[in-house]
Short mmCIF file of C-alpha atoms in Angstrom, two decimals:
data_model
loop_
_atom_site.label_atom_id
_atom_site.label_comp_id
_atom_site.label_asym_id
_atom_site.label_seq_id
_atom_site.Cartn_x
_atom_site.Cartn_y
_atom_site.Cartn_z
CA UNK A 167 154.58 144.13 81.23
CA UNK A 168 153.24 139.66 79.91
CA UNK A 169 153.14 138.45 83.44
CA UNK A 170 149.81 140.99 82.94
CA UNK A 171 149.24 139.34 79.47
CA UNK A 172 149.61 136.18 80.72
CA UNK A 173 146.89 136.49 83.27
CA UNK A 174 144.55 139.03 80.78
CA UNK A 175 144.98 135.41 78.89
CA UNK A 176 144.17 133.40 81.74
CA UNK A 177 141.24 135.45 82.98
CA UNK A 178 139.71 135.89 79.37
CA UNK A 179 140.05 131.75 78.88
CA UNK A 180 137.76 131.17 82.42
CA UNK A 181 135.28 133.81 81.13
CA UNK A 182 135.38 132.23 77.62
CA UNK A 183 134.94 128.73 79.72
CA UNK A 184 132.27 130.06 81.78
CA UNK A 185 130.34 131.33 79.08
CA UNK A 186 130.75 127.80 77.85
CA UNK A 187 129.22 126.49 81.16
CA UNK A 188 126.54 129.03 80.86
CA UNK A 189 125.23 127.83 77.13
CA UNK A 190 125.67 124.34 79.07
CA UNK A 191 123.67 125.26 81.67
CA UNK A 192 120.91 126.34 79.17
CA UNK A 193 121.08 122.62 76.61
CA UNK A 194 121.31 120.70 79.18
CA UNK A 195 118.04 121.30 80.48
CA UNK A 196 116.65 121.51 76.93
CA UNK A 197 119.05 118.42 76.23
CA UNK A 198 116.73 116.57 78.68
CA UNK A 199 114.19 117.33 77.89
CA UNK A 200 114.57 116.62 73.75
CA UNK A 201 115.48 113.07 74.32
CA UNK A 202 112.67 112.49 77.45
CA UNK A 203 110.84 113.40 73.42
CA UNK A 204 112.03 111.44 72.02
CA UNK A 205 111.52 108.69 74.12
CA UNK A 206 107.59 109.26 74.18
CA UNK A 207 107.34 109.13 70.15
CA UNK A 208 109.40 106.05 69.27
CA UNK A 209 107.17 104.21 70.12
CA UNK A 210 104.48 106.38 67.72
CA UNK A 211 107.31 106.40 65.40
CA UNK A 212 107.22 102.77 64.69
CA UNK A 213 103.33 102.16 65.07
CA UNK A 214 103.06 104.28 62.06
CA UNK A 215 105.85 103.24 59.70
CA UNK A 216 104.57 99.56 61.11
CA UNK A 217 100.52 100.93 60.57
CA UNK A 218 102.42 103.13 56.62
CA UNK A 219 103.89 99.46 55.37
CA UNK A 220 100.73 97.92 56.05
CA UNK A 221 98.24 99.89 55.51
CA UNK A 222 99.45 100.36 52.19
CA UNK A 223 98.93 96.87 51.89
CA UNK A 224 96.03 96.47 52.58
CA UNK A 225 93.97 99.04 50.82
CA UNK A 226 94.56 97.52 47.00
CA UNK A 227 92.64 94.79 48.95
CA UNK A 228 89.85 97.40 50.61
CA UNK A 229 89.74 99.12 46.37
CA UNK A 230 89.67 95.64 44.81
CA UNK A 231 86.22 94.68 47.49
CA UNK A 232 84.40 98.54 46.33
CA UNK A 233 84.50 97.79 42.98
CA UNK A 234 83.56 93.75 43.75
CA UNK A 235 80.62 95.56 44.81
CA UNK A 236 79.95 97.50 42.17
CA UNK A 237 80.03 95.65 39.53
CA UNK A 238 77.89 92.71 41.95
CA UNK A 239 74.73 94.96 42.56
CA UNK A 240 75.22 96.29 37.99
CA UNK A 241 74.68 92.23 37.77
CA UNK A 242 71.59 92.61 39.94
CA UNK A 243 70.19 95.55 38.97
CA UNK A 244 70.42 93.87 35.41
CA UNK A 245 69.25 90.59 36.32
CA UNK A 246 66.24 93.04 38.22
CA UNK A 247 65.46 95.01 35.29
CA UNK A 248 65.28 91.86 32.53
CA UNK A 249 62.63 90.40 34.68
CA UNK A 250 60.38 93.19 35.08
CA UNK A 251 60.52 93.12 31.27
CA UNK A 252 59.50 89.98 30.85
CA UNK A 253 56.94 90.39 32.64
CA UNK A 254 55.25 93.20 31.37
CA UNK A 255 55.67 91.64 28.05
CA UNK A 256 53.63 88.09 29.75
CA UNK A 257 51.47 90.54 31.12
CA UNK A 258 50.78 91.90 27.57
CA UNK A 259 50.61 88.65 25.97
CA UNK A 260 47.40 88.66 28.80
CA UNK A 261 46.01 90.92 28.35
CA UNK A 262 45.07 90.13 24.85
CA UNK A 263 41.25 89.71 24.68
CA UNK A 264 40.60 90.46 27.79
CA UNK A 265 37.84 93.82 28.86
CA UNK A 266 38.69 97.04 29.47
CA UNK A 267 38.32 97.00 33.58
CA UNK A 268 40.56 93.06 33.22
CA UNK A 269 43.09 95.11 30.73
CA UNK A 270 42.89 98.50 33.68
CA UNK A 271 44.21 96.07 36.03
CA UNK A 272 47.26 94.40 33.82
CA UNK A 273 48.46 98.22 32.83
CA UNK A 274 48.74 99.29 36.82
CA UNK A 275 50.27 96.16 37.25
CA UNK A 276 52.83 97.38 34.41
CA UNK A 277 53.59 100.77 35.84
CA UNK A 278 54.36 99.37 39.18
CA UNK A 279 57.35 97.36 37.36
CA UNK A 280 57.63 100.46 35.81
CA UNK A 281 58.19 101.65 38.89
CA UNK A 282 60.68 99.21 40.52
CA UNK A 283 62.57 99.62 37.20
CA UNK A 284 63.28 103.29 37.40
CA UNK A 285 63.71 103.40 41.74
CA UNK A 286 67.20 100.79 40.22
CA UNK A 287 68.26 103.90 40.21
CA UNK A 288 70.26 102.96 43.88
CA UNK A 289 72.74 101.96 42.01
CA UNK A 290 73.93 103.80 40.20
CA UNK A 291 73.83 106.78 43.04
CA UNK A 292 75.14 103.56 44.97
CA UNK A 293 78.15 103.54 42.67
CA UNK A 294 78.75 107.02 42.79
CA UNK A 295 79.33 107.11 46.16
CA UNK A 296 81.14 103.66 47.01
CA UNK A 297 83.92 105.03 43.23
CA UNK A 298 84.36 108.42 45.78
CA UNK A 299 85.68 106.09 48.37
CA UNK A 300 87.74 104.72 46.68
CA UNK A 301 89.03 107.49 45.75
CA UNK A 302 89.86 108.59 48.92
CA UNK A 303 91.76 105.72 49.54
CA UNK A 304 93.75 106.06 46.52
CA UNK A 305 94.34 109.27 47.33
CA UNK A 306 95.53 107.93 51.64
CA UNK A 307 97.45 104.78 49.93
CA UNK A 308 100.05 106.49 47.55
CA UNK A 309 100.57 109.24 51.15
CA UNK A 310 101.16 105.29 52.88
CA UNK A 311 103.90 104.45 50.13
CA UNK A 312 105.53 107.80 49.31
CA UNK A 313 105.58 108.43 53.25
CA UNK A 314 107.19 105.05 54.21
CA UNK A 315 109.44 105.31 50.70
CA UNK A 316 110.92 108.55 52.43
CA UNK A 317 111.39 106.54 56.24
CA UNK A 318 113.23 103.96 53.61
CA UNK A 319 115.74 106.68 51.85
CA UNK A 320 116.17 108.86 55.64
CA UNK A 321 120.04 109.41 55.37
CA UNK A 322 121.86 108.19 58.23
CA UNK A 323 124.31 109.87 59.80
CA UNK A 324 125.17 108.47 63.66
CA UNK A 325 125.43 106.37 65.40
CA UNK A 326 122.75 107.65 67.05
CA UNK A 327 119.88 108.10 64.64
CA UNK A 328 121.75 104.16 62.61
CA UNK A 329 119.93 102.66 66.47
CA UNK A 330 116.84 104.91 66.38
CA UNK A 331 115.79 103.78 62.44
CA UNK A 332 116.96 100.18 62.87
CA UNK A 333 114.22 99.74 66.03
CA UNK A 334 111.57 101.79 64.16
CA UNK A 335 111.78 99.02 61.59
CA UNK A 336 111.89 96.30 62.95
CA UNK A 337 108.65 95.02 63.73
CA UNK A 338 110.13 90.97 65.27
CA UNK A 339 109.43 92.51 68.23
CA UNK A 340 107.18 90.25 70.80
CA UNK A 341 104.10 94.29 71.33
CA UNK A 342 104.77 94.08 66.81
CA UNK A 343 103.44 91.19 66.14
CA UNK A 344 100.97 91.53 68.67
CA UNK A 345 100.30 94.57 66.72
CA UNK A 346 99.94 93.34 63.69
CA UNK A 347 97.69 90.10 65.07
CA UNK A 348 95.64 92.10 66.28
CA UNK A 349 95.01 94.93 62.54
CA UNK A 350 94.36 91.30 60.89
CA UNK A 351 91.97 90.18 62.81
CA UNK A 352 89.85 93.84 62.46
CA UNK A 353 90.48 93.49 58.37
CA UNK A 354 90.25 89.69 58.67
CA UNK A 355 87.72 88.83 55.18
CA UNK A 356 83.61 87.44 55.24
CA UNK A 357 84.20 86.79 52.63
CA UNK A 358 86.94 84.54 52.04
CA UNK A 359 88.18 83.46 48.46
CA UNK A 360 88.21 79.56 47.52
CA UNK A 361 84.67 79.02 48.64
CA UNK A 362 83.16 76.06 47.67
CA UNK A 363 79.33 75.25 46.38
CA UNK A 364 76.42 73.95 48.01
CA UNK A 365 76.60 70.42 46.38
CA UNK A 366 80.37 70.51 48.43
CA UNK A 367 79.56 71.65 51.28
CA UNK A 368 77.32 69.13 51.09
CA UNK A 369 79.41 66.24 50.86
CA UNK A 370 81.13 67.23 53.55
CA UNK A 371 77.56 66.32 56.03
CA UNK A 372 77.48 63.21 54.38
CA UNK B 84 55.94 116.48 21.91
CA UNK B 85 58.04 116.27 18.47
CA UNK B 86 62.00 115.52 18.47
CA UNK B 87 63.13 113.48 16.43
CA UNK B 88 66.46 112.16 18.19
CA UNK B 89 67.68 112.29 21.51
CA UNK B 90 71.67 111.75 22.79
CA UNK B 91 72.13 110.44 27.00
CA UNK B 92 75.13 111.03 27.91
CA UNK B 93 76.56 108.63 31.13
CA UNK B 94 78.60 105.92 31.87
CA UNK B 95 76.70 104.19 34.23
CA UNK B 96 74.94 101.21 32.47
CA UNK B 97 71.90 101.12 35.11
CA UNK B 98 71.59 104.73 33.87
CA UNK B 99 71.47 104.52 30.38
CA UNK B 100 69.37 101.31 31.24
CA UNK B 101 66.51 103.08 33.11
CA UNK B 102 66.38 106.39 31.27
CA UNK B 103 65.70 104.32 27.49
CA UNK B 104 62.80 102.75 29.56
CA UNK B 105 61.63 106.57 30.74
CA UNK B 106 62.32 108.02 27.09
CA UNK B 107 60.56 105.39 25.51
CA UNK B 108 57.56 105.45 27.54
CA UNK B 109 56.78 109.71 26.55
CA UNK B 110 57.38 109.30 23.32
CA UNK B 111 61.09 109.59 22.88
CA UNK B 112 62.69 106.89 20.39
CA UNK B 113 65.17 107.65 18.08
CA UNK B 114 67.57 107.71 20.95
CA UNK B 115 71.61 107.40 20.76
CA UNK B 116 73.52 106.56 24.09
CA UNK B 117 77.14 107.33 24.96
CA UNK B 118 79.67 106.58 28.04
CA UNK B 119 80.66 109.23 28.00
CA UNK B 120 82.04 113.24 26.89
CA UNK B 121 83.80 112.45 24.04
CA UNK B 122 81.73 108.90 22.92
CA UNK B 123 79.16 111.70 22.63
CA UNK B 124 81.06 113.79 20.80
CA UNK B 125 82.61 111.24 18.38
CA UNK B 126 78.02 109.80 18.10
CA UNK B 127 76.48 113.43 18.20
CA UNK B 128 74.57 114.85 14.50
CA UNK B 129 72.34 117.59 13.47
CA UNK B 130 69.61 115.86 13.98
CA UNK B 131 70.12 115.24 16.95
CA UNK B 132 66.98 117.98 19.27
CA UNK B 133 67.99 117.47 22.94
CA UNK B 134 70.49 115.94 25.70
CA UNK B 135 70.27 114.64 27.95
CA UNK B 136 73.65 114.63 29.99
CA UNK B 137 75.43 112.88 33.15
CA UNK B 138 78.06 115.60 35.53
CA UNK B 139 80.39 112.86 36.09
CA UNK B 140 81.79 110.36 33.72
CA UNK B 141 85.31 109.28 33.18
CA UNK B 142 88.08 110.56 30.36
CA UNK B 143 85.09 113.42 29.78
CA UNK B 144 82.62 114.02 31.94
CA UNK B 145 79.30 115.60 31.96
CA UNK B 146 80.66 119.56 32.29
CA UNK B 147 83.45 119.62 30.36
CA UNK B 148 81.18 117.75 27.68
CA UNK B 149 78.80 120.89 27.44
CA UNK B 150 82.06 123.44 27.09
CA UNK B 151 82.54 121.86 23.38
CA UNK B 152 79.45 121.70 22.14
CA UNK B 153 78.62 125.29 23.68
CA UNK B 154 81.71 125.70 21.18
CA UNK B 155 80.55 124.40 18.48
CA UNK B 156 78.16 127.08 16.38
CA UNK B 157 76.29 123.21 14.75
CA UNK B 158 75.28 122.23 17.77
CA UNK B 159 75.80 125.35 20.46
CA UNK B 160 71.94 126.09 20.74
CA UNK B 161 70.73 122.06 21.57
CA UNK B 162 68.92 122.75 24.75
CA UNK B 163 70.85 120.95 27.33
CA UNK B 164 69.73 118.46 30.33
CA UNK B 165 72.08 118.00 32.92
CA UNK B 166 70.91 114.47 35.00
CA UNK B 167 73.40 114.08 37.74
CA UNK B 168 73.59 113.24 41.47
CA UNK B 169 74.81 116.64 42.27
CA UNK B 170 72.31 118.83 43.33
CA UNK B 171 74.38 121.29 45.34
CA UNK B 172 73.15 125.26 44.02
CA UNK B 173 76.87 126.00 43.10
CA UNK B 174 77.01 122.65 41.10
CA UNK B 175 72.73 124.39 39.49
CA UNK B 176 74.92 127.99 39.10
CA UNK B 177 78.31 126.26 37.34
CA UNK B 178 76.04 124.08 35.14
CA UNK B 179 73.73 128.31 34.40
CA UNK B 180 76.56 129.11 33.46
CA UNK B 181 78.61 127.24 30.77
CA UNK B 182 74.46 126.87 29.19
CA UNK B 183 72.13 123.92 31.24
CA UNK B 184 68.59 124.50 29.60
CA UNK B 185 67.84 122.04 32.71
CA UNK B 186 69.13 120.56 35.69
CA UNK B 187 67.24 116.95 37.42
CA UNK B 188 68.46 115.70 40.34
CA UNK B 189 69.03 111.55 40.41
CA UNK B 190 66.93 109.62 41.40
CA UNK B 191 64.11 111.50 39.46
CA UNK B 192 60.53 110.33 38.65
CA UNK B 193 59.66 110.00 35.09
CA UNK B 194 56.86 113.49 35.41
CA UNK B 195 59.48 115.35 36.56
CA UNK B 196 61.88 113.80 33.41
CA UNK B 197 58.47 114.36 31.06
CA UNK B 198 57.95 117.74 32.35
CA UNK B 199 61.56 119.31 32.39
CA UNK B 200 61.59 117.91 29.25
CA UNK B 201 58.71 119.98 27.62
CA UNK B 202 59.63 122.95 29.27
CA UNK B 203 63.25 123.26 27.82
CA UNK B 204 62.20 122.48 24.88
CA UNK B 205 58.62 125.03 24.56
CA UNK B 206 61.04 128.00 25.52
#
């Protein structure tokens, strides 16, 4: 009886091992696929991490540029309105002592000047569209910063995980450096800080 | 048109200047300018007989300002014309629902402004 029990127990163990190996048969292809997926995703995650950091640094500059455009166009618009106002006043002076037909011409010119003022509404409309674009940029920037911070806080509990994260966050490799340079070229400032005035430019040609 | 005082509310200095110019041309010279809804609520008084208001403004937008004015007995009957870049049907319906009396989409011509003001004041 004891021998039969022992035999039963061995059969049981063999069955367990067989079931275990069956699971292994099912898991191995899955693990192979998972590994292949990770290989494909890794470069993307690396680039995404770099883009998140880089993007969140560049977006404030983009936002500042939008604000600059708004301020510059507002100043220019007000200057135009000032000058049109001056023209209108001078036309009023000119109209004194003129005959009716001449005064009518003066009034027509003033009306044209006024139409220009009315058409300057574009500045407000443009400013609102720019503000909308700025809000979008800021929303994206916040998202980028949040994601970037989350990546930095990922808890690593395994050696494999540690190596994967090191690879994702390392930007010193050649491929990433090339991508950084490419991004720098694409986003290079056209109107740079520290521009010199015309007199200084002329001196360089003397 | 015999109107004593007009309150004009817009956060854009350019628009305020254009509006002052346009209103002066059609005979309105007693004007109060405000930069947003909150500023308007501080500056408004019971002599104001017409309000022209932008919608998109910081601090308190036009919709919020109109809702607040309609809740106050001393100001609820002052006619209000919205002057805004927002021009969808939904926007106009929203404005009507909160009690706005007229609606002008930017950019506007002085003739449009004059006719809308006349229409609202004659009601």
